[in-house]
Every structure is written in structure tokens, then in C-alpha cells.
Amino acid sequence: MRALRGTGRGAEKLLKRSACLVFFFEDEGLRCTNYLTGTTVASTPVLVAVLNFFDRWRKSKEIKLLLGSYSASSVRSTVRQLMDHTLLIEKGSAQAKREEGMAAWNAWEVEARFFHFATKHAFRLGAPLPDEIEFARTLLRKGPQPELVKGYHSSKHIPLPSYAPSLNSEFPRVLLGRRTFRQFGRGRLSLEHLSVLLWLTWGVTGRLRWPGLGKLLLKTSPSGGARHPIEVYCWALRVADLPNGVYHYQGDGHYLERLRNGVQATRVVELCARQEWVHDCAALFVMTGVFPRVMWRYGFSRAYRTVLLEAGHFCQTFCLTGTWLGLAPFCTAALVDPEIEADLQLDGANESVLYAAGVGVKHPTASAN
Ligand SMILES: Cc1cc2nc3c(=O)[nH]c(=O)nc-3n(C[C@H](O)[C@H](O)[C@H](O)COP(=O)(O)O)c2cc1C
């Protein structure tokens, strides 16, 4: 291996263990996963010792200090495998640079980093999408569906008053009218509707004086400590008077910033993990989290949850606004985060994809779901 042989000019490569490793036991034994690259391998105590040895940049040959009793070729092969599996990284490599870019995540404990990065690999491209009925049959063969409603059957039940009269107003009608749409009409979303969707969901609607920090932002959704880590990007496919493209919404000034011209619907389908029905929507809105905004104030992993929870707040607000406007809204978590992040030129560490919502004009005959 070149790393061990050196270049003949004494420039032997420097290696260190990845900072993104988690060890755990599964049925087969000890496993090691690199949560950044998504690689999981069977592990042994010797491999743990080797990785422990590379706790700082070391010349690969130094491993002989630890594994003196092993043959040179087996040591070389072990080091090569650890590099191939991304457990050992080389100074200056793309992986080393990517890990350097994750420094902000040290504000939170390992569980937040592990969950966030490990679940980025959840949608494996190449695997065929399951036929829903066949998939349901497979699940039912494994066991019955868990109860969908919880009830304390032996407890006293207190009937609640009839609520019918108060439902005859716009707010409950919008709440009750919200559904997920997957078929859309051929028309274009008006720029006015796009504007209202953006402003009521992600726009800055006020300021809050925060002790010691001056004025923070207020939006229609709440945000832990008013940190507002959520950003939104719009893939405009069928919007009247707006060229197809990818835009960032600047929620304070209420304007779009064009990042890319001429986006294709087929690309949006790919980004949504090949959900074909997304093809006919008018616009897709991808929400990202800017984690350092939250990490700066809350230095513990539980704060990671707040970012996910907030994406849910924004998404529901979006869907309700779309319903109120008579449009066909939807939301999707089936996203190929790394591809979206590449398209947006985000590093995926300081700012990362969380969730998406979208909208189309209503189909003249098709209903929701
Ligand atoms: C977090 C979350 C993720 C979802 N992801 C998807 C998705 O990837 N694809 C999809 O077709 N629907 C997705 N949905 C929509 C649900 O399938 C839908 O809400 C459900 O069928 C109930 O229908 P309703 O929204 O009309 O009440 C998602 C919903 C939520 C809350």
C-alpha cells in the first residue's frame, strides 16, 4: 500500500482514526460504524486497539510499535482495510476535510451527531420502491399491526360536550380540510400564492427583545430560545411569472434569492427519493437546519430535537396555509439529503436538510391521498 511504502522522498502519509466512529454489539458481535460515511464493519479487540493507537496523526509505519508480533503484510492489509472502510483517515484527504467541517457538532454529545448523520443514509438509491399492497402483506406476515388508538377501557369515561357549533368558522374548516395531495392540476401557482405561503410560513413577522442579545426574530411558528435555525429553499417548477429555478427565501426582507436557473421536474423527483408523483407539483420547499444558531446557546444534545420539532411546526403551518389558499399541499421526509445538499452547495454539517413540503394547484377531479 502506498501509504506504507512511502513515496521514496520520505513523505509517508499521516493517518488518524475517524472522529465519527461508534462501536456497538449486535447479534453477530462487535460492530463499528462510521456514521458520517455510513460504513459499518465487524470489529475485533485488535481493531479497537489499532484505532485507539491512531488517536492522533501518526505515520502508518508507527503501528509496528503496537503490532510488532504480526507479519508486515498482515499489518499493511489491516491498515489498508481500515482506510478502505473509512475508519482510518489520511491527513489532507476529502474525508479529513469533511470531518474538520464538523467541528461545530462537538457542542453536542455523540448521540446527536450519530443520529443526525447516520440517518442521512436512510434512503438507499437503487433499491426498488416497494409496491404498497405487497409491502403491507409482508409486514402483516411478520405480525399484526400495533393498536392505532390507545384506550383505558376499564377507566371511567367522561363524555365531552358537543363541539359542532364552534366548527362552523374558517379556522376549524382549514384544519379539517388539510390533506396530503399527490395529484395536481396542470395550472401554475400564482406568484401571489407563493408569496403568501412563504411569508406566513417562513417570513419574519416580528421582533422579540431578548435579555442581553438585543432583538431576535419572530415567525408564525415557535422556536426554542427564538434561535430560528430553519432556512427554506424553493424549487420552482410551475410558478407564474417566476422562471424555473432554485431560490433561497430571505424571510426578513421577504424576497427570493435565485441560486440556480432552469431546474427540471425530473431532478425534483430524484431529490424526493424517486417519488414520481412529485413531478407535477408547482413548487417544492426544502427546509434545512443551521445548527450553530442553536449550538451557540444550547450546548447539549437534546437541543437537536428542537430543530427537528421546529421543522414540523413550519411544515404544518405551510400545509394549513396551502389548504386555506385552496391549493394541494403535501409533505415528505423521503429525501436524498446528500444530493440536495450538493445542489445547494451546503456542507451538510453546519447546515443540513431536514424536511420538505410542496404544493400544486388542485387537480380538477382527483382528491387527496
Ligand atoms: C414526517 C412526515 C413524513 C412524511 N413523508 C412522506 C413521504 O415521504 N411520502 C409521502 O407520500 N407522504 C409522506 N407523508 C404524508 C403522509 O403519508 C400523510 O400525512 C398520511 O398518509 C396521512 O394523510 P393526511 O396528511 O392527508 O392526513 C409524511 C408525513 C409526515 C408527517
Coordinates of C-alpha atoms and ligand atoms in Angstrom, one line a residue:
M1 CA 0.0 0.0 0.0
R2 CA 1.4 3.4 -1.0
A3 CA 0.7 4.8 2.5
L4 CA 3.0 2.3 4.0
R5 CA 5.7 2.2 1.3
G6 CA 6.0 6.0 1.2
T7 CA 6.9 8.0 -1.9
G8 CA 10.7 7.5 -1.8
R9 CA 11.1 11.1 -0.6
G10 CA 10.2 10.3 3.0
A11 CA 6.7 11.8 2.6
E12 CA 4.9 9.0 4.3
K13 CA 1.2 9.6 4.7
L14 CA -0.2 10.5 8.1
L15 CA -3.2 8.6 9.4
K16 CA -5.7 9.1 12.2
R17 CA -8.8 7.3 13.2
S18 CA -12.0 8.9 12.1
A19 CA -13.7 11.1 14.7
C20 CA -17.1 9.7 13.6
L21 CA -16.8 6.1 15.0
V22 CA -19.3 4.4 17.2
F23 CA -18.9 0.8 18.5
F24 CA -21.8 -1.4 19.5
F25 CA -22.7 -5.0 19.9
E26 CA -25.2 -6.7 17.6
D27 CA -26.1 -10.4 17.4
E28 CA -23.0 -11.2 15.3
G29 CA -20.7 -9.5 17.7
L30 CA -18.9 -6.2 17.9
R31 CA -19.6 -3.7 15.1
C32 CA -18.0 -0.4 14.3
T33 CA -19.9 2.2 12.3
N34 CA -18.7 5.4 10.7
Y35 CA -21.8 7.5 11.0
L36 CA -20.5 10.1 8.6
T37 CA -19.8 7.7 5.7
G38 CA -22.5 5.1 6.6
T39 CA -20.0 2.3 6.7
T40 CA -20.5 -0.4 9.3
V41 CA -18.0 -3.3 9.7
A42 CA -17.5 -6.3 12.0
S43 CA -14.8 -5.4 14.6
T44 CA -12.4 -7.2 16.9
P45 CA -10.5 -6.2 20.0
V46 CA -7.3 -5.9 17.9
L47 CA -9.0 -3.5 15.5
V48 CA -10.2 -1.4 18.5
A49 CA -6.5 -1.4 19.7
V50 CA -5.3 -0.2 16.3
L51 CA -7.9 2.5 16.1
N52 CA -7.1 3.5 19.7
F53 CA -3.4 3.8 18.7
F54 CA -4.3 6.2 15.9
D55 CA -5.8 8.7 18.3
R56 CA -3.6 11.5 16.6
W57 CA -1.9 11.9 13.3
R58 CA 0.8 9.2 13.1
K59 CA 2.9 7.7 10.3
S60 CA 1.4 4.5 9.2
K61 CA 4.6 2.6 10.0
E62 CA 4.3 3.5 13.6
I63 CA 1.7 0.8 14.0
K64 CA 4.6 -1.6 14.2
L65 CA 5.1 -0.3 17.8
L66 CA 1.7 -1.9 18.6
L67 CA 1.6 -4.9 16.3
G68 CA 5.3 -5.9 16.4
S69 CA 4.4 -9.6 16.6
Y70 CA 2.3 -9.6 13.4
S71 CA 3.7 -10.0 9.9
A72 CA 4.4 -6.8 8.0
S73 CA 2.0 -7.9 5.2
S74 CA -0.9 -8.6 7.6
V75 CA -0.4 -5.2 9.3
R76 CA -0.4 -3.5 5.9
S77 CA -3.5 -5.3 4.9
T78 CA -5.3 -4.3 8.2
V79 CA -4.3 -0.7 7.8
R80 CA -5.5 -0.7 4.2
Q81 CA -8.8 -2.2 5.1
L82 CA -9.3 0.3 7.9
M83 CA -8.7 3.1 5.4
D84 CA -11.0 1.5 2.8
H85 CA -13.7 1.3 5.4
T86 CA -13.2 4.9 6.3
L87 CA -12.2 4.1 9.9
L88 CA -8.7 5.4 9.4
I89 CA -8.4 8.7 7.5
E90 CA -5.5 10.3 5.7
K91 CA -4.3 13.8 6.5
G92 CA -5.4 16.2 3.8
S93 CA -8.0 13.8 2.3
A94 CA -11.5 14.7 1.4
Q95 CA -12.8 12.8 4.4
A96 CA -10.4 14.5 6.8
K97 CA -11.6 17.9 5.4
R98 CA -15.2 16.8 5.8
E99 CA -14.6 15.9 9.4
E100 CA -12.8 19.2 10.1
G101 CA -16.0 20.9 8.8
M102 CA -18.0 19.1 11.6
A103 CA -16.2 20.8 14.4
A104 CA -19.3 22.7 15.5
W105 CA -21.0 19.4 16.3
N106 CA -18.7 19.0 19.3
A107 CA -21.0 21.4 21.1
W108 CA -23.4 18.4 21.4
E109 CA -22.7 14.9 22.7
V110 CA -22.2 11.9 20.4
E111 CA -25.8 10.8 20.3
A112 CA -26.9 13.9 18.3
R113 CA -24.1 13.5 15.8
F114 CA -24.7 9.8 15.5
F115 CA -28.5 10.1 14.9
H116 CA -28.2 13.1 12.5
F117 CA -25.5 11.7 10.2
A118 CA -26.3 8.0 10.4
T119 CA -29.9 8.6 9.3
K120 CA -28.8 10.6 6.3
H121 CA -28.2 7.3 4.6
A122 CA -31.7 6.1 5.2
F123 CA -32.8 6.2 1.5
R124 CA -30.7 3.8 -0.5
L125 CA -30.8 4.6 -4.1
G126 CA -31.0 1.6 -6.3
A127 CA -33.4 -0.4 -4.1
P128 CA -36.7 -0.7 -5.9
L129 CA -39.6 1.2 -4.2
P130 CA -42.0 -1.4 -2.7
D131 CA -45.5 -2.0 -4.1
E132 CA -47.7 -0.7 -1.2
I133 CA -50.0 -3.7 -1.1
E134 CA -47.3 -6.3 -1.3
F135 CA -45.3 -4.4 1.3
A136 CA -48.3 -4.3 3.6
R137 CA -48.8 -8.1 3.2
T138 CA -45.1 -8.7 4.0
L139 CA -45.5 -6.6 7.2
L140 CA -48.7 -8.4 8.2
R141 CA -46.9 -11.8 7.8
K142 CA -44.3 -10.6 10.4
G143 CA -47.1 -9.8 12.9
P144 CA -50.3 -7.8 13.4
Q145 CA -50.3 -4.0 13.1
P146 CA -49.9 -2.4 16.6
E147 CA -53.1 -0.8 18.0
L148 CA -53.5 2.6 16.4
V149 CA -55.6 4.0 19.3
K150 CA -54.8 3.8 23.0
G151 CA -57.7 3.4 25.4
Y152 CA -58.0 2.8 29.2
H153 CA -61.0 0.5 28.8
S154 CA -61.6 -0.2 32.4
S155 CA -61.5 3.5 33.5
K156 CA -64.5 5.8 33.9
H157 CA -65.2 7.6 30.6
I158 CA -66.2 11.3 30.9
P159 CA -68.2 12.4 27.8
L160 CA -67.1 15.8 26.4
P161 CA -69.5 18.5 25.3
S162 CA -70.6 18.6 21.6
Y163 CA -68.3 20.9 19.7
A164 CA -70.3 21.1 16.4
P165 CA -71.4 24.8 16.6
S166 CA -67.8 26.2 17.0
L167 CA -66.6 24.3 14.0
N168 CA -68.6 26.4 11.6
S169 CA -65.9 29.0 11.1
E170 CA -62.9 29.3 8.9
F171 CA -60.1 28.2 11.2
P172 CA -61.5 24.7 12.0
R173 CA -62.6 24.4 8.4
V174 CA -59.0 24.9 7.3
L175 CA -57.7 22.5 10.0
L176 CA -60.2 19.8 9.0
G177 CA -59.7 20.4 5.3
R178 CA -55.9 19.8 5.3
R179 CA -55.0 16.6 3.4
T180 CA -51.9 15.3 1.7
F181 CA -52.2 15.7 -2.1
R182 CA -50.2 13.6 -4.6
Q183 CA -52.0 14.6 -7.8
F184 CA -52.0 18.1 -9.1
G185 CA -53.7 20.2 -11.8
R186 CA -51.8 21.4 -14.8
G187 CA -52.1 25.1 -14.0
R188 CA -49.4 27.3 -12.4
L189 CA -49.1 28.5 -8.9
S190 CA -49.6 32.3 -8.8
L191 CA -46.7 34.4 -7.6
E192 CA -49.1 35.9 -5.0
H193 CA -49.9 32.5 -3.6
L194 CA -46.2 31.6 -3.5
S195 CA -45.5 34.9 -1.7
V196 CA -48.3 34.3 0.9
L197 CA -47.1 30.7 1.5
L198 CA -43.5 31.8 2.1
W199 CA -44.4 34.8 4.3
L200 CA -47.0 33.2 6.5
T201 CA -44.8 30.1 7.0
W202 CA -41.1 31.3 7.0
G203 CA -41.3 35.1 7.0
V204 CA -40.2 37.3 9.8
T205 CA -43.4 38.6 11.4
G206 CA -42.0 40.4 14.4
R207 CA -39.1 41.0 16.8
L208 CA -38.5 39.9 20.3
R209 CA -36.3 41.8 22.7
W210 CA -34.1 39.1 24.4
P211 CA -32.2 40.0 27.5
G212 CA -28.5 40.5 26.6
L213 CA -29.0 39.6 22.9
G214 CA -30.9 42.5 21.6
K215 CA -33.7 41.8 19.1
L216 CA -34.4 38.2 17.9
L217 CA -36.8 37.1 15.2
L218 CA -40.4 36.0 15.5
K219 CA -42.2 34.0 12.9
T220 CA -45.7 32.3 12.9
S221 CA -44.1 29.1 14.3
P222 CA -42.4 29.0 17.7
S223 CA -38.6 28.4 18.0
G224 CA -36.7 27.2 21.1
G225 CA -35.0 30.3 22.5
A226 CA -36.1 32.2 19.3
R227 CA -33.0 30.8 17.7
H228 CA -34.9 30.1 14.4
P229 CA -32.4 27.6 12.8
I230 CA -34.8 26.8 9.9
E231 CA -34.0 28.1 6.4
V232 CA -36.1 27.3 3.3
Y233 CA -35.2 26.8 -0.4
C234 CA -37.8 26.7 -3.1
W235 CA -37.6 24.6 -6.3
A236 CA -40.0 26.5 -8.5
L237 CA -41.3 24.3 -11.3
R238 CA -44.7 25.8 -12.3
V239 CA -45.0 29.3 -10.8
A240 CA -46.4 32.1 -12.9
D241 CA -44.0 35.0 -13.5
L242 CA -41.1 33.2 -11.9
P243 CA -38.5 31.4 -14.0
N244 CA -38.0 27.7 -13.1
G245 CA -35.1 27.5 -10.7
V246 CA -33.9 27.1 -7.1
Y247 CA -34.3 30.0 -4.8
H248 CA -33.5 30.8 -1.2
Y249 CA -36.2 32.7 0.7
Q250 CA -34.9 35.7 2.7
G251 CA -37.6 35.8 5.3
D252 CA -36.6 39.1 6.9
G253 CA -36.8 41.1 3.7
H254 CA -39.4 38.8 2.1
Y255 CA -37.7 38.2 -1.2
L256 CA -36.3 35.3 -3.2
E257 CA -32.6 34.9 -3.9
R258 CA -32.0 33.0 -7.2
L259 CA -29.4 30.3 -6.7
R260 CA -29.9 28.3 -10.0
N261 CA -31.8 28.7 -13.2
G262 CA -33.8 26.1 -15.1
V263 CA -34.5 23.3 -12.7
Q264 CA -36.2 20.2 -14.1
A265 CA -39.1 18.3 -12.5
T266 CA -37.2 15.0 -13.0
R267 CA -34.4 16.4 -10.7
V268 CA -37.0 17.2 -8.1
V269 CA -38.3 13.6 -8.3
E270 CA -34.8 12.3 -7.8
L271 CA -34.3 14.6 -4.8
C272 CA -37.5 13.2 -3.3
A273 CA -36.2 9.6 -3.5
R274 CA -37.9 8.9 -6.8
Q275 CA -41.4 9.7 -5.7
E276 CA -42.8 10.1 -9.2
W277 CA -45.9 12.0 -8.1
V278 CA -43.8 15.0 -7.1
H279 CA -43.1 15.6 -10.8
D280 CA -46.3 17.5 -11.3
C281 CA -46.2 19.8 -8.3
A282 CA -45.7 23.5 -8.7
A283 CA -43.1 24.1 -6.1
L284 CA -41.1 22.1 -3.5
F285 CA -39.8 23.8 -0.3
V286 CA -36.9 22.1 1.3
M287 CA -36.2 23.1 4.9
T288 CA -32.7 23.0 6.3
G289 CA -31.4 23.5 9.9
V290 CA -28.5 25.9 10.6
F291 CA -27.3 24.1 13.7
P292 CA -24.7 26.5 15.0
R293 CA -27.5 29.0 15.7
V294 CA -28.8 26.6 18.3
M295 CA -25.5 25.1 19.4
W296 CA -24.2 28.5 20.2
R297 CA -26.8 28.8 23.0
Y298 CA -27.7 25.3 23.9
G299 CA -24.6 23.1 24.3
F300 CA -26.3 19.7 24.8
S301 CA -27.7 17.0 22.5
R302 CA -31.4 17.4 23.5
A303 CA -31.3 20.7 21.7
Y304 CA -31.0 18.7 18.4
R305 CA -34.6 17.6 18.9
T306 CA -35.8 21.2 19.0
V307 CA -34.5 21.7 15.4
L308 CA -36.5 18.6 14.2
L309 CA -39.6 19.7 16.1
E310 CA -39.4 23.1 14.7
A311 CA -39.3 21.8 11.1
G312 CA -42.6 20.0 12.0
H313 CA -44.2 23.3 13.1
F314 CA -43.2 25.0 9.9
C315 CA -44.4 22.2 7.8
Q316 CA -47.9 22.1 9.3
T317 CA -48.2 25.9 9.0
F318 CA -47.3 25.5 5.4
C319 CA -49.9 22.8 4.7
L320 CA -52.6 24.7 6.5
T321 CA -51.7 27.9 4.6
G322 CA -51.9 25.9 1.4
T323 CA -55.2 24.5 2.4
W324 CA -56.6 27.9 3.2
L325 CA -55.5 29.2 -0.2
G326 CA -57.4 26.3 -1.9
L327 CA -54.1 24.6 -3.1
A328 CA -52.9 21.0 -2.9
P329 CA -50.2 20.7 -0.3
F330 CA -48.0 17.8 0.8
C331 CA -45.0 17.0 2.9
T332 CA -42.3 14.4 2.5
A333 CA -39.4 13.1 4.6
A334 CA -38.2 10.8 1.8
L335 CA -35.4 13.0 0.6
V336 CA -31.9 12.3 -0.7
D337 CA -30.2 14.7 1.7
P338 CA -26.7 14.5 0.3
E339 CA -27.9 15.2 -3.2
I340 CA -29.9 18.2 -2.1
E341 CA -27.1 19.5 -0.1
A342 CA -24.7 19.1 -3.1
D343 CA -27.2 21.0 -5.3
L344 CA -27.4 23.8 -2.7
Q345 CA -23.7 23.7 -2.0
L346 CA -24.3 23.1 1.7
D347 CA -21.7 21.2 3.7
G348 CA -24.4 19.1 5.4
A349 CA -22.8 19.7 8.8
N350 CA -23.3 23.3 9.7
E351 CA -26.5 23.4 7.5
S352 CA -28.3 20.3 6.7
V353 CA -31.5 19.1 5.0
L354 CA -34.4 18.3 7.4
Y355 CA -37.8 18.1 5.7
A356 CA -39.7 19.2 2.7
A357 CA -43.2 20.4 1.8
G358 CA -44.7 21.2 -1.5
V359 CA -47.7 22.4 -3.3
G360 CA -49.6 22.2 -6.6
V361 CA -52.8 23.6 -7.9
K362 CA -55.7 21.3 -7.3
H363 CA -56.5 18.6 -9.8
P364 CA -60.0 19.1 -11.3
T365 CA -61.1 15.6 -10.4
A366 CA -58.6 13.8 -8.2
S367 CA -59.0 14.1 -4.4
A368 CA -56.3 13.8 -1.7
N369 CA -54.5 10.6 -0.6
Ligands
LIG1 C1 -42.9 13.4 8.9 C2 -43.8 13.0 7.7 C3 -43.2 12.5 6.6 C4 -43.9 12.1 5.5 N1 -43.3 11.6 4.4 C5 -44.0 11.3 3.3 C6 -43.3 10.8 2.2 O1 -42.1 10.6 2.2 N2 -44.1 10.5 1.1 C7 -45.4 10.6 1.1 O2 -46.1 10.3 0.1 N3 -46.1 11.1 2.2 C8 -45.4 11.4 3.3 N4 -46.1 11.9 4.4 C9 -47.5 12.1 4.3 C10 -48.3 11.0 5.0 O3 -48.3 9.9 4.2 C11 -49.7 11.5 5.2 O4 -49.7 12.6 6.2 C12 -50.6 10.4 5.7 O5 -50.9 9.5 4.7 C13 -51.9 10.9 6.3 O6 -52.7 11.7 5.3 P1 -53.0 13.2 5.6 O7 -51.8 14.0 5.5 O8 -54.0 13.6 4.4 O9 -53.7 13.4 6.9 C14 -45.3 12.3 5.5 C15 -45.9 12.8 6.6 C16 -45.2 13.2 7.7 C17 -45.8 13.8 8.9

